[in-house]
């Protein structure tokens, strides 16, 4: 298959980029599950954007930089904040419907942790669903976009596949597309393209408890790392403070907007504890709230804390949070009358494949956008609801230089080989893959979670090394399969998180270590791999 553009992933980032390119180029969009199965579709709180007269870009810039704990790239923050409102308006022009005051007045703007103003544009508590479905409708109607659902990108095609040695220290690599597994048939297609866009989202699944859906296995970062792209800041894994604690709920998110509307965190003795940790209380940035909850749970030996919004009028709760209300009710919790049991869960990858201000990676012909990318916006901690915004802004910005690259620089070398499956067999016991996935998630949660230490990281490194060796041996001997590739990618991403965490000898933003509990100016730089 050859197209001008290959987009891998169908969340806000991939769909937006496909639409930007499709009026000028042929686009293949591959996605490993159904088109709308993406982190994007689960986003609740909304999109942070300066839309109100009494708000100002400078404030949003400041809030983003404060949350990022000294590691945000201020130029990038300026770009995102200043271009964001126009991107949100374009979404509305495409048909996205956001909540308005009294049904048809001005936009209702919500509040979330770390924001100094109400600036969260939202569709009740199902903003991601609204964004995803608005974009999917456009993509499916565009004659120049060919969507391949249930197609799994296995690896990027680079000079390495032409038999040329690429040094990790001085990589000068071009990307010519990707090998893509058609899941229904087991066929691996050679999908070539002038421009390849990674929009594969994050990696929450490397942890045992995560708000992310099953597709979030860090494939993009792992593929890019294998292709020798520059990867940065992977130690900054964001834990959302409030996922529903219930044996059957699978870390369902309770939006930060619940705290924005007055929700209060209490321990099991009924005591409000956040003011002891931060003057901003429940609306402190996420790293602080998640660490405070972790501290309460450890000190008190309890399994969860309570998030209580039941003091607000029941009708207002049901209107603003219909998804959360209905879901909690399914588990027997009426949030208008009782507090919600919550714990922190892995939520967002702040680091990723390093890009410039137009989404270009260190590999020619390879772009990255959305959660897979490390643009410099988030620094050491992402401000709430800045992520959908980042995807919209960078997918828009990437299009003009990508079109120019197509015109001036892109080429398809001779001799790109098809996927080589010789010497491999049908994988034997699938249970080996599921056991290793389970073990990896436990290691990452136990040793590389909210609080880290040198000893824990060393232990995690040793355990993941063993999993790596076993999985590589299995991979080399087996026909390619999605579960095995995902496991391999999750191990690669875990390795990157551990290595970045080991490199950072300080505590900053989301990276907190008992051995270096304070930030150090000398360490105030991105961690590069
Ligand atoms: P995704 O939306 O995750 O899309 C990635 C796509 O890549 C998927 O289609 C996936 O199937 C595909 N893919 C992955 N690997 C492969 C592969 N190997 N081959 C083919 N396809 C592949 N952010 C906000 O700004 N505001 C919010 O309110 C908010 N709420 C959130 C609530 C929840 C529960 C979660 C999980 C996240 C939330 N976030 C929020 C974060 C935000 O949703 C994500 O960061 C953002 O949607 C990422 O968009 P994306 O397009 O980069 O990736
Ligand atoms: C939430 O609704 O709390 C999630 C917001 C985000 O992750 O940005």
Coordinates of C-alpha atoms and ligand atoms in Angstrom, one line a residue:
X1 CA 0.0 0.0 0.0
X2 CA 1.3 3.4 -0.8
X3 CA -0.2 6.7 0.2
X4 CA 1.2 10.2 0.5
X5 CA 0.5 10.2 4.2
X6 CA 0.2 7.4 6.8
X7 CA -1.5 8.4 10.0
X8 CA -1.2 5.9 12.9
X9 CA -4.0 6.4 15.4
X10 CA -7.5 7.8 15.4
X11 CA -7.8 10.0 18.5
X12 CA -8.1 13.8 18.4
X13 CA -4.5 14.1 17.1
X14 CA -4.6 11.6 14.3
X15 CA -8.1 12.5 13.1
X16 CA -7.3 16.2 13.1
X17 CA -4.1 15.7 11.1
X18 CA -5.7 13.4 8.6
X19 CA -8.4 16.1 7.9
X20 CA -5.8 18.8 7.5
X21 CA -3.8 16.8 5.0
X22 CA -6.6 15.2 3.0
X23 CA -7.6 18.2 0.8
X24 CA -4.0 18.0 -0.7
X25 CA -2.8 14.4 -0.3
X26 CA -4.0 10.8 -0.2
X27 CA -4.2 9.7 3.4
X28 CA -4.2 6.2 5.0
X29 CA -5.4 6.2 8.6
X30 CA -4.6 2.9 10.4
X31 CA -5.9 2.3 13.9
X32 CA -5.6 -0.9 16.0
X33 CA -9.2 -1.2 17.2
X34 CA -12.5 0.5 16.2
X35 CA -12.0 4.0 14.9
X36 CA -13.4 5.6 18.0
X37 CA -11.5 3.5 20.6
X38 CA -9.0 6.0 21.9
X39 CA -8.2 7.9 25.0
X40 CA -9.9 10.9 23.4
X41 CA -13.3 9.3 23.5
X42 CA -13.1 8.9 27.3
X43 CA -12.0 12.5 28.1
X44 CA -14.4 14.0 30.6
X45 CA -13.4 17.4 31.9
X46 CA -12.9 19.3 28.7
X47 CA -10.6 21.5 26.7
X48 CA -8.7 24.4 28.4
X49 CA -8.9 27.5 26.3
X50 CA -9.1 31.3 26.9
X51 CA -12.7 31.9 25.7
X52 CA -14.0 34.4 28.3
X53 CA -13.6 38.1 28.4
X54 CA -12.4 38.1 32.0
X55 CA -9.7 35.5 31.2
X56 CA -6.4 36.3 29.5
X57 CA -3.8 34.2 27.6
X58 CA -1.1 35.4 30.0
X59 CA -2.9 33.7 32.9
X60 CA -3.3 30.4 31.1
X61 CA 0.4 30.5 30.1
X62 CA 1.3 31.2 33.7
X63 CA -0.9 28.4 35.1
X64 CA 0.6 25.9 32.5
X65 CA 4.2 26.9 33.5
X66 CA 3.5 26.7 37.2
X67 CA 2.0 23.2 36.8
X68 CA 5.0 22.2 34.6
X69 CA 7.3 22.9 37.6
X70 CA 10.0 24.9 35.7
X71 CA 10.3 22.5 32.7
X72 CA 7.8 23.8 30.2
X73 CA 9.1 25.3 27.0
X74 CA 7.6 28.8 27.3
X75 CA 7.6 29.4 23.5
X76 CA 5.6 26.3 23.0
X77 CA 3.2 27.2 25.8
X78 CA 2.6 30.6 24.2
X79 CA 1.9 28.9 20.9
X80 CA -0.6 26.5 22.3
X81 CA -2.4 29.0 24.5
X82 CA -2.7 31.7 21.8
X83 CA -3.7 29.3 19.0
X84 CA -6.0 27.1 21.1
X85 CA -9.2 29.2 21.0
X86 CA -9.2 29.3 17.2
X87 CA -8.9 25.5 17.1
X88 CA -11.8 25.1 19.6
X89 CA -14.0 27.4 17.4
X90 CA -13.1 25.3 14.4
X91 CA -14.3 22.2 16.2
X92 CA -17.6 24.0 17.0
X93 CA -17.9 24.9 13.3
X94 CA -17.5 21.3 12.4
X95 CA -20.5 20.6 14.7
X96 CA -19.2 19.8 18.1
X97 CA -21.7 20.9 20.7
X98 CA -20.4 22.2 24.0
X99 CA -22.3 23.0 27.2
X100 CA -23.8 26.5 27.3
X101 CA -25.2 28.6 30.1
X102 CA -29.0 28.0 30.3
X103 CA -28.8 25.7 27.2
X104 CA -28.1 28.3 24.5
X105 CA -26.2 31.3 26.1
X106 CA -22.5 31.7 26.3
X107 CA -20.2 28.7 26.7
X108 CA -20.3 27.3 30.2
X109 CA -16.6 27.2 31.3
X110 CA -15.6 24.8 34.0
X111 CA -12.8 24.9 36.5
X112 CA -10.0 22.4 37.2
X113 CA -7.0 22.1 39.4
X114 CA -4.1 24.5 38.7
X115 CA -6.3 26.9 36.7
X116 CA -6.7 30.5 38.0
X117 CA -9.9 31.0 36.0
X118 CA -12.9 29.1 34.7
X119 CA -11.7 28.1 31.2
X120 CA -12.7 24.5 30.5
X121 CA -14.9 24.2 27.5
X122 CA -16.8 21.0 27.9
X123 CA -19.7 18.8 26.8
X124 CA -21.1 18.0 30.2
X125 CA -18.7 15.3 31.4
X126 CA -18.3 13.5 28.0
X127 CA -16.2 16.1 26.1
X128 CA -14.0 13.5 24.5
X129 CA -17.0 11.6 23.1
X130 CA -18.3 14.8 21.5
X131 CA -14.8 15.7 20.0
X132 CA -14.1 12.2 18.8
X133 CA -17.4 11.7 17.1
X134 CA -17.4 15.1 15.4
X135 CA -14.0 14.3 13.9
X136 CA -14.8 10.7 13.0
X137 CA -17.8 11.8 11.0
X138 CA -15.7 14.2 9.0
X139 CA -12.9 11.7 8.4
X140 CA -15.3 9.0 7.3
X141 CA -17.0 11.3 4.8
X142 CA -13.7 12.5 3.2
X143 CA -13.0 10.8 -0.1
X144 CA -9.2 11.2 0.3
X145 CA -8.9 9.4 3.7
X146 CA -8.8 5.6 3.7
X147 CA -9.5 4.3 7.1
X148 CA -8.1 0.9 8.1
X149 CA -9.7 -0.3 11.4
X150 CA -8.3 -3.2 13.3
X151 CA -4.9 -2.6 11.7
X152 CA -2.0 -2.6 14.1
X153 CA 1.3 -0.8 13.3
X154 CA 4.1 -3.1 14.3
X155 CA 7.2 -1.1 13.3
X156 CA 8.3 2.0 11.4
X157 CA 10.2 1.4 8.2
X158 CA 13.6 3.1 8.1
X159 CA 17.0 2.6 6.6
X160 CA 17.4 -0.2 9.1
X161 CA 15.1 -2.3 6.9
X162 CA 17.2 -1.6 3.9
X163 CA 20.1 -3.3 5.6
X164 CA 21.9 -0.1 6.5
X165 CA 23.4 0.3 9.9
X166 CA 22.0 3.2 11.9
X167 CA 24.0 4.3 14.9
X168 CA 22.1 5.3 18.0
X169 CA 24.6 8.0 18.8
X170 CA 24.5 9.7 15.3
X171 CA 21.2 8.7 13.8
X172 CA 20.4 10.1 10.4
X173 CA 17.2 8.2 9.7
X174 CA 14.3 8.6 7.3
X175 CA 10.9 7.0 7.8
X176 CA 9.2 5.5 4.8
X177 CA 6.0 4.2 6.4
X178 CA 5.2 1.3 8.7
X179 CA 4.7 -2.5 8.7
X180 CA 1.0 -2.9 9.6
X181 CA -0.7 -6.1 10.8
X182 CA -4.2 -6.7 9.5
X183 CA -5.6 -8.4 12.6
X184 CA -8.4 -10.3 10.9
X185 CA -6.0 -12.2 8.5
X186 CA -2.6 -12.0 10.2
X187 CA -1.1 -10.4 7.1
X188 CA 1.6 -7.8 7.6
X189 CA 1.3 -5.1 5.0
X190 CA 4.1 -2.9 3.9
X191 CA 2.5 0.6 4.1
X192 CA 4.8 3.2 2.5
X193 CA 4.2 6.9 2.7
X194 CA 6.1 10.2 2.2
X195 CA 4.9 11.5 5.6
X196 CA 4.2 9.2 8.6
X197 CA 2.4 10.7 11.5
X198 CA 2.5 9.0 14.9
X199 CA -0.7 9.7 16.8
X200 CA -0.8 6.6 18.9
X201 CA -1.6 8.2 22.3
X202 CA -0.2 7.3 25.7
X203 CA 0.9 4.3 27.7
X204 CA -1.4 4.1 30.9
X205 CA -1.6 0.3 30.4
X206 CA 1.9 -0.2 31.7
X207 CA 0.4 0.3 35.1
X208 CA -2.0 -2.0 36.9
X209 CA -4.6 0.7 37.6
X210 CA -5.2 3.2 34.9
X211 CA -7.9 5.5 33.6
X212 CA -6.7 4.6 30.0
X213 CA -8.5 2.1 27.7
X214 CA -6.7 -1.1 26.6
X215 CA -5.3 0.5 23.4
X216 CA -3.0 2.8 25.4
X217 CA 0.1 0.6 25.4
X218 CA 2.8 3.1 24.3
X219 CA 3.3 1.6 20.9
X220 CA 4.3 4.9 19.3
X221 CA 7.0 5.7 21.7
X222 CA 8.4 2.2 21.5
X223 CA 8.3 2.1 17.7
X224 CA 10.0 5.5 17.5
X225 CA 12.6 4.5 20.1
X226 CA 13.4 1.3 18.1
X227 CA 13.8 3.5 15.0
X228 CA 16.2 5.7 17.0
X229 CA 14.1 8.8 17.4
X230 CA 14.8 11.1 20.3
X231 CA 12.5 10.4 23.3
X232 CA 12.2 12.8 26.3
X233 CA 10.8 13.2 29.8
X234 CA 9.3 9.7 30.2
X235 CA 9.7 9.8 34.0
X236 CA 6.8 12.3 34.1
X237 CA 3.9 9.9 34.3
X238 CA 0.8 11.7 35.6
X239 CA -1.5 9.9 38.1
X240 CA -5.0 11.2 38.2
X241 CA -5.9 11.7 41.8
X242 CA -9.5 10.4 41.6
X243 CA -10.3 7.1 39.9
X244 CA -13.3 5.2 41.2
X245 CA -12.3 2.6 43.8
X246 CA -14.6 -0.4 43.1
X247 CA -13.6 -4.0 42.4
X248 CA -15.6 -4.0 39.1
X249 CA -15.1 -0.4 37.9
X250 CA -11.7 -0.7 36.3
X251 CA -10.4 2.7 37.4
X252 CA -13.3 4.7 35.9
X253 CA -12.3 8.4 36.1
X254 CA -14.1 10.8 38.4
X255 CA -13.3 14.1 36.6
X256 CA -11.3 16.8 38.2
X257 CA -14.3 19.0 37.3
X258 CA -16.1 17.4 40.2
X259 CA -13.5 19.1 42.5
X260 CA -13.9 22.2 40.3
X261 CA -17.6 22.3 41.2
X262 CA -16.8 22.1 44.9
X263 CA -16.1 18.4 45.5
X264 CA -14.1 17.8 48.8
X265 CA -11.6 15.1 49.6
X266 CA -11.8 13.4 53.0
X267 CA -10.0 10.5 54.6
X268 CA -12.0 7.6 56.2
X269 CA -12.2 9.5 59.5
X270 CA -14.2 12.1 57.5
X271 CA -11.4 14.7 57.8
X272 CA -10.7 17.1 54.9
X273 CA -7.0 16.8 54.4
X274 CA -6.0 18.8 51.3
X275 CA -5.5 22.2 53.0
X276 CA -2.7 20.5 55.1
X277 CA -0.8 19.8 51.9
X278 CA -1.5 22.9 49.8
X279 CA -3.2 26.2 50.2
X280 CA -5.1 25.6 46.9
X281 CA -6.8 22.6 48.6
X282 CA -8.6 20.2 46.3
X283 CA -7.7 22.4 43.3
X284 CA -3.9 22.2 43.6
X285 CA -2.2 20.7 40.6
X286 CA -2.6 16.9 40.1
X287 CA 0.8 15.8 41.2
X288 CA 0.2 17.5 44.6
X289 CA -3.3 16.0 45.1
X290 CA -2.2 12.5 44.0
X291 CA 0.8 12.6 46.4
X292 CA -1.4 13.8 49.2
X293 CA -3.9 11.0 48.7
X294 CA -1.0 8.5 48.5
X295 CA 0.4 9.8 51.7
X296 CA -3.0 9.6 53.5
X297 CA -3.5 6.0 52.3
X298 CA 0.0 5.0 53.4
X299 CA -0.1 6.8 56.8
X300 CA -3.6 5.5 57.7
X301 CA -3.3 2.1 56.1
X302 CA -6.6 2.7 54.2
X303 CA -7.6 1.5 50.7
X304 CA -9.2 4.7 49.4
X305 CA -10.3 8.2 50.3
X306 CA -13.7 9.8 49.7
X307 CA -14.6 12.5 47.2
X308 CA -17.8 14.2 48.3
X309 CA -20.0 16.4 46.1
X310 CA -23.3 15.5 47.7
X311 CA -23.6 18.9 49.4
X312 CA -24.4 20.4 46.0
X313 CA -28.0 20.4 44.6
X314 CA -28.8 17.0 43.2
X315 CA -30.2 18.4 39.9
X316 CA -27.0 20.4 39.2
X317 CA -24.9 17.3 39.8
X318 CA -26.9 15.2 37.5
X319 CA -26.9 17.8 34.7
X320 CA -23.1 18.6 34.9
X321 CA -22.0 15.0 35.5
X322 CA -24.5 12.6 33.8
X323 CA -21.9 10.0 32.9
X324 CA -20.3 10.0 36.3
X325 CA -23.7 9.9 38.0
X326 CA -25.0 7.0 35.9
X327 CA -21.8 5.0 36.1
X328 CA -21.5 5.4 39.9
X329 CA -25.2 4.5 40.2
X330 CA -24.5 1.2 38.4
X331 CA -22.1 0.4 41.1
X332 CA -24.6 1.3 43.8
X333 CA -23.2 4.8 44.6
X334 CA -25.6 7.7 44.4
X335 CA -23.2 10.6 44.2
X336 CA -26.0 13.2 45.0
X337 CA -26.4 11.5 48.4
X338 CA -23.1 9.8 49.3
X339 CA -19.3 10.3 48.8
X340 CA -17.4 8.5 46.1
X341 CA -14.6 6.1 47.0
X342 CA -11.5 7.1 45.0
X343 CA -7.8 6.3 44.5
X344 CA -5.1 7.7 42.1
X345 CA -4.5 5.9 38.8
X346 CA -2.1 6.2 35.9
X347 CA -3.5 8.7 33.5
X348 CA -1.2 10.6 31.2
X349 CA 2.2 10.4 29.6
X350 CA 3.8 13.8 29.7
X351 CA 7.0 12.8 27.9
X352 CA 7.2 11.1 24.6
X353 CA 8.7 11.4 21.1
X354 CA 10.5 14.7 21.1
X355 CA 9.2 17.2 18.5
X356 CA 9.7 20.8 17.4
X357 CA 7.0 23.4 17.2
X358 CA 5.6 21.8 14.1
X359 CA 5.5 18.2 15.2
X360 CA 8.7 17.1 13.4
X361 CA 10.6 14.4 15.2
X362 CA 14.4 13.8 14.9
X363 CA 13.6 11.3 12.1
X364 CA 13.1 12.8 8.6
X365 CA 9.5 12.1 7.4
X366 CA 8.3 11.2 10.8
X367 CA 6.0 13.5 12.7
X368 CA 4.3 13.0 16.1
X369 CA 1.3 14.7 17.7
X370 CA -0.9 14.3 20.7
X371 CA -0.1 12.3 23.8
X372 CA 2.7 10.3 22.1
X373 CA 4.7 13.5 21.5
X374 CA 6.8 15.5 23.9
X375 CA 6.4 19.1 22.5
X376 CA 7.6 20.9 25.6
X377 CA 4.1 22.1 26.6
X378 CA 3.7 20.0 29.8
X379 CA 7.2 20.1 31.3
X380 CA 7.2 18.0 34.5
X381 CA 3.4 18.0 34.9
X382 CA 0.5 18.6 32.6
X383 CA -2.1 21.2 33.6
X384 CA -5.6 19.7 33.5
X385 CA -7.4 19.7 30.1
X386 CA -4.3 21.0 28.2
X387 CA -4.0 17.7 26.3
X388 CA -6.9 17.7 23.8
X389 CA -5.9 21.3 23.2
X390 CA -2.3 20.3 22.4
X391 CA -3.5 17.6 20.0
X392 CA -5.7 20.1 18.1
X393 CA -3.0 22.8 17.9
X394 CA -0.1 20.6 16.9
X395 CA -2.0 18.5 14.3
X396 CA -3.0 21.8 12.7
X397 CA 0.6 23.2 12.8
X398 CA 2.2 20.1 11.5
X399 CA 0.2 20.1 8.2
X400 CA 1.9 22.9 6.2
X401 CA 5.5 21.7 6.8
X402 CA 4.4 18.1 6.2
X403 CA 2.9 19.1 2.8
X404 CA 6.1 20.9 2.0
X405 CA 8.1 17.8 2.9
X406 CA 5.9 15.8 0.6
X407 CA 6.6 18.2 -2.2
X408 CA 10.3 18.7 -1.8
X409 CA 12.0 16.0 0.2
X410 CA 9.9 12.8 0.5
X411 CA 11.2 9.8 -1.5
X412 CA 10.5 6.1 -1.6
X413 CA 13.7 4.1 -1.8
X414 CA 14.0 0.9 -3.9
X415 CA 14.2 -2.4 -2.2
X416 CA 11.9 -1.9 0.8
X417 CA 11.5 -5.6 1.8
X418 CA 8.2 -7.1 2.8
X419 CA 7.8 -8.3 6.4
X420 CA 10.0 -11.3 7.0
X421 CA 8.2 -14.1 8.9
X422 CA 10.7 -16.8 8.1
X423 CA 11.7 -19.0 11.0
X424 CA 8.7 -18.1 13.1
X425 CA 5.8 -20.2 14.2
X426 CA 2.3 -19.8 15.6
X427 CA 2.8 -18.6 19.1
X428 CA 2.4 -21.4 21.6
X429 CA 1.0 -20.6 25.0
X430 CA -0.8 -17.2 24.9
X431 CA -0.9 -17.3 28.7
X432 CA 2.9 -16.5 28.8
X433 CA 2.1 -13.2 27.2
X434 CA -0.7 -12.4 29.6
X435 CA 1.3 -13.4 32.7
X436 CA 4.2 -11.2 31.6
X437 CA 1.9 -8.3 30.9
X438 CA 0.4 -8.7 34.4
X439 CA 3.8 -9.0 36.0
X440 CA 5.1 -5.9 34.2
X441 CA 2.1 -3.9 35.4
X442 CA 2.7 -4.9 39.0
X443 CA 6.4 -4.1 38.8
X444 CA 5.7 -0.6 37.4
X445 CA 2.9 0.1 39.9
X446 CA 4.9 -1.2 42.9
X447 CA 8.3 0.4 42.1
X448 CA 7.8 3.2 39.6
X449 CA 4.5 4.8 40.8
X450 CA 3.8 8.1 42.5
X451 CA 6.7 7.8 45.0
X452 CA 10.0 6.4 43.8
X453 CA 13.5 5.7 45.2
X454 CA 16.8 4.4 43.9
X455 CA 16.2 1.0 45.4
X456 CA 12.8 0.7 43.9
X457 CA 14.0 1.8 40.5
X458 CA 16.9 -0.6 40.6
X459 CA 14.6 -3.4 41.4
X460 CA 12.2 -2.4 38.6
X461 CA 15.1 -2.4 36.2
X462 CA 16.2 -5.9 37.1
X463 CA 12.7 -7.3 36.9
X464 CA 11.9 -5.6 33.5
X465 CA 15.2 -6.8 32.1
X466 CA 14.1 -10.4 32.7
X467 CA 10.7 -9.8 31.1
X468 CA 12.5 -8.2 28.2
X469 CA 14.8 -11.2 27.5
X470 CA 11.9 -13.6 27.7
X471 CA 9.7 -11.5 25.5
X472 CA 12.3 -10.9 22.8
X473 CA 13.0 -14.6 22.6
X474 CA 9.3 -15.3 22.2
X475 CA 8.9 -12.5 19.6
X476 CA 11.8 -13.7 17.5
X477 CA 10.3 -17.2 17.3
X478 CA 6.6 -16.3 16.8
X479 CA 4.3 -15.1 14.1
X480 CA 3.6 -11.5 14.8
X481 CA 0.6 -10.9 16.9
X482 CA -1.0 -7.9 18.6
X483 CA -0.7 -9.1 22.2
X484 CA 2.9 -10.0 21.8
X485 CA 3.8 -6.7 20.1
X486 CA 1.9 -4.7 22.8
X487 CA 3.8 -6.5 25.5
X488 CA 7.1 -5.8 23.8
X489 CA 6.2 -2.2 23.5
X490 CA 5.0 -1.9 27.1
X491 CA 8.4 -3.3 28.2
X492 CA 10.3 -0.8 26.0
X493 CA 8.2 2.1 27.4
X494 CA 8.7 0.8 31.0
X495 CA 12.4 0.7 30.4
X496 CA 12.3 4.3 29.1
X497 CA 10.3 5.5 32.2
X498 CA 12.7 3.7 34.5
X499 CA 15.8 5.1 32.8
X500 CA 14.5 8.6 32.7
X501 CA 13.6 8.4 36.4
X502 CA 17.1 7.1 37.2
X503 CA 18.6 10.0 35.4
X504 CA 16.7 12.6 37.3
X505 CA 18.4 13.1 40.6
X506 CA 15.8 15.4 42.1
X507 CA 12.1 15.6 42.7
X508 CA 10.2 17.8 40.3
X509 CA 6.6 17.8 39.2
X510 CA 5.4 14.2 38.7
X511 CA 8.7 12.7 39.5
X512 CA 9.1 12.3 43.3
X513 CA 11.9 10.3 44.8
X514 CA 12.7 9.7 48.5
X515 CA 16.4 9.9 47.7
X516 CA 16.3 13.4 46.3
X517 CA 13.1 15.0 47.8
X518 CA 13.8 18.5 46.6
X519 CA 14.1 20.1 43.1
X520 CA 17.7 21.1 42.1
X521 CA 18.4 23.9 39.6
X522 CA 21.2 21.9 38.1
X523 CA 18.7 19.2 37.1
X524 CA 16.3 21.6 35.5
X525 CA 16.4 20.2 32.0
X526 CA 14.6 17.7 29.9
X527 CA 15.7 14.0 30.2
X528 CA 16.7 12.8 26.8
X529 CA 17.0 9.2 25.6
Ligands
LIG1 P1 -5.6 8.7 21.7 O1 -6.9 9.5 21.7 O2 -5.3 7.8 22.8 O3 -5.6 7.9 20.3 C1 -4.6 7.0 20.0 C2 -5.0 6.2 18.8 O4 -3.9 5.4 18.4 C3 -6.1 5.2 19.2 O5 -7.0 5.2 18.1 C4 -5.3 3.8 19.2 O6 -6.2 2.7 18.9 C5 -4.3 4.1 18.2 N1 -3.1 3.2 18.2 C6 -2.3 3.1 19.3 N2 -1.3 2.2 19.0 C7 -1.5 1.8 17.7 C8 -0.8 1.0 16.8 N3 0.3 0.3 17.1 N4 -1.3 0.8 15.6 C9 -2.5 1.4 15.2 N5 -3.2 2.2 16.0 C10 -2.7 2.5 17.2 N6 -7.4 15.5 28.3 C11 -7.9 16.7 28.3 O7 -7.4 17.6 27.7 N7 -9.1 16.9 28.8 C12 -9.9 16.0 29.5 O8 -10.9 16.2 30.0 C13 -9.3 14.7 29.6 N8 -9.9 13.7 30.2 C14 -9.4 12.4 30.1 C15 -10.1 11.3 30.7 C16 -9.7 10.0 30.6 C17 -10.5 8.9 31.2 C18 -8.5 9.8 29.9 C19 -7.9 8.4 29.7 C20 -7.7 10.8 29.4 C21 -8.2 12.1 29.5 N9 -7.5 13.2 28.9 C22 -8.1 14.4 28.9 C23 -6.3 13.0 28.2 C24 -6.6 13.0 26.7 O9 -7.9 12.3 26.5 C25 -5.6 12.3 25.8 O10 -4.3 12.8 26.2 C26 -5.8 12.6 24.4 O11 -7.1 12.3 24.0 C27 -4.8 11.9 23.5 O12 -5.2 12.0 22.2 P2 -4.4 11.3 21.1 O13 -5.1 11.5 19.8 O14 -3.0 11.7 21.2 O15 -4.4 9.7 21.5
LIG2 C1 -10.6 15.1 34.1 O1 -11.7 15.3 33.6 O2 -10.3 15.2 35.3 C2 -9.5 14.8 33.2 C3 -8.9 16.1 32.7 C4 -7.6 15.8 32.0 O3 -7.0 14.8 32.1 O4 -7.1 16.8 31.5

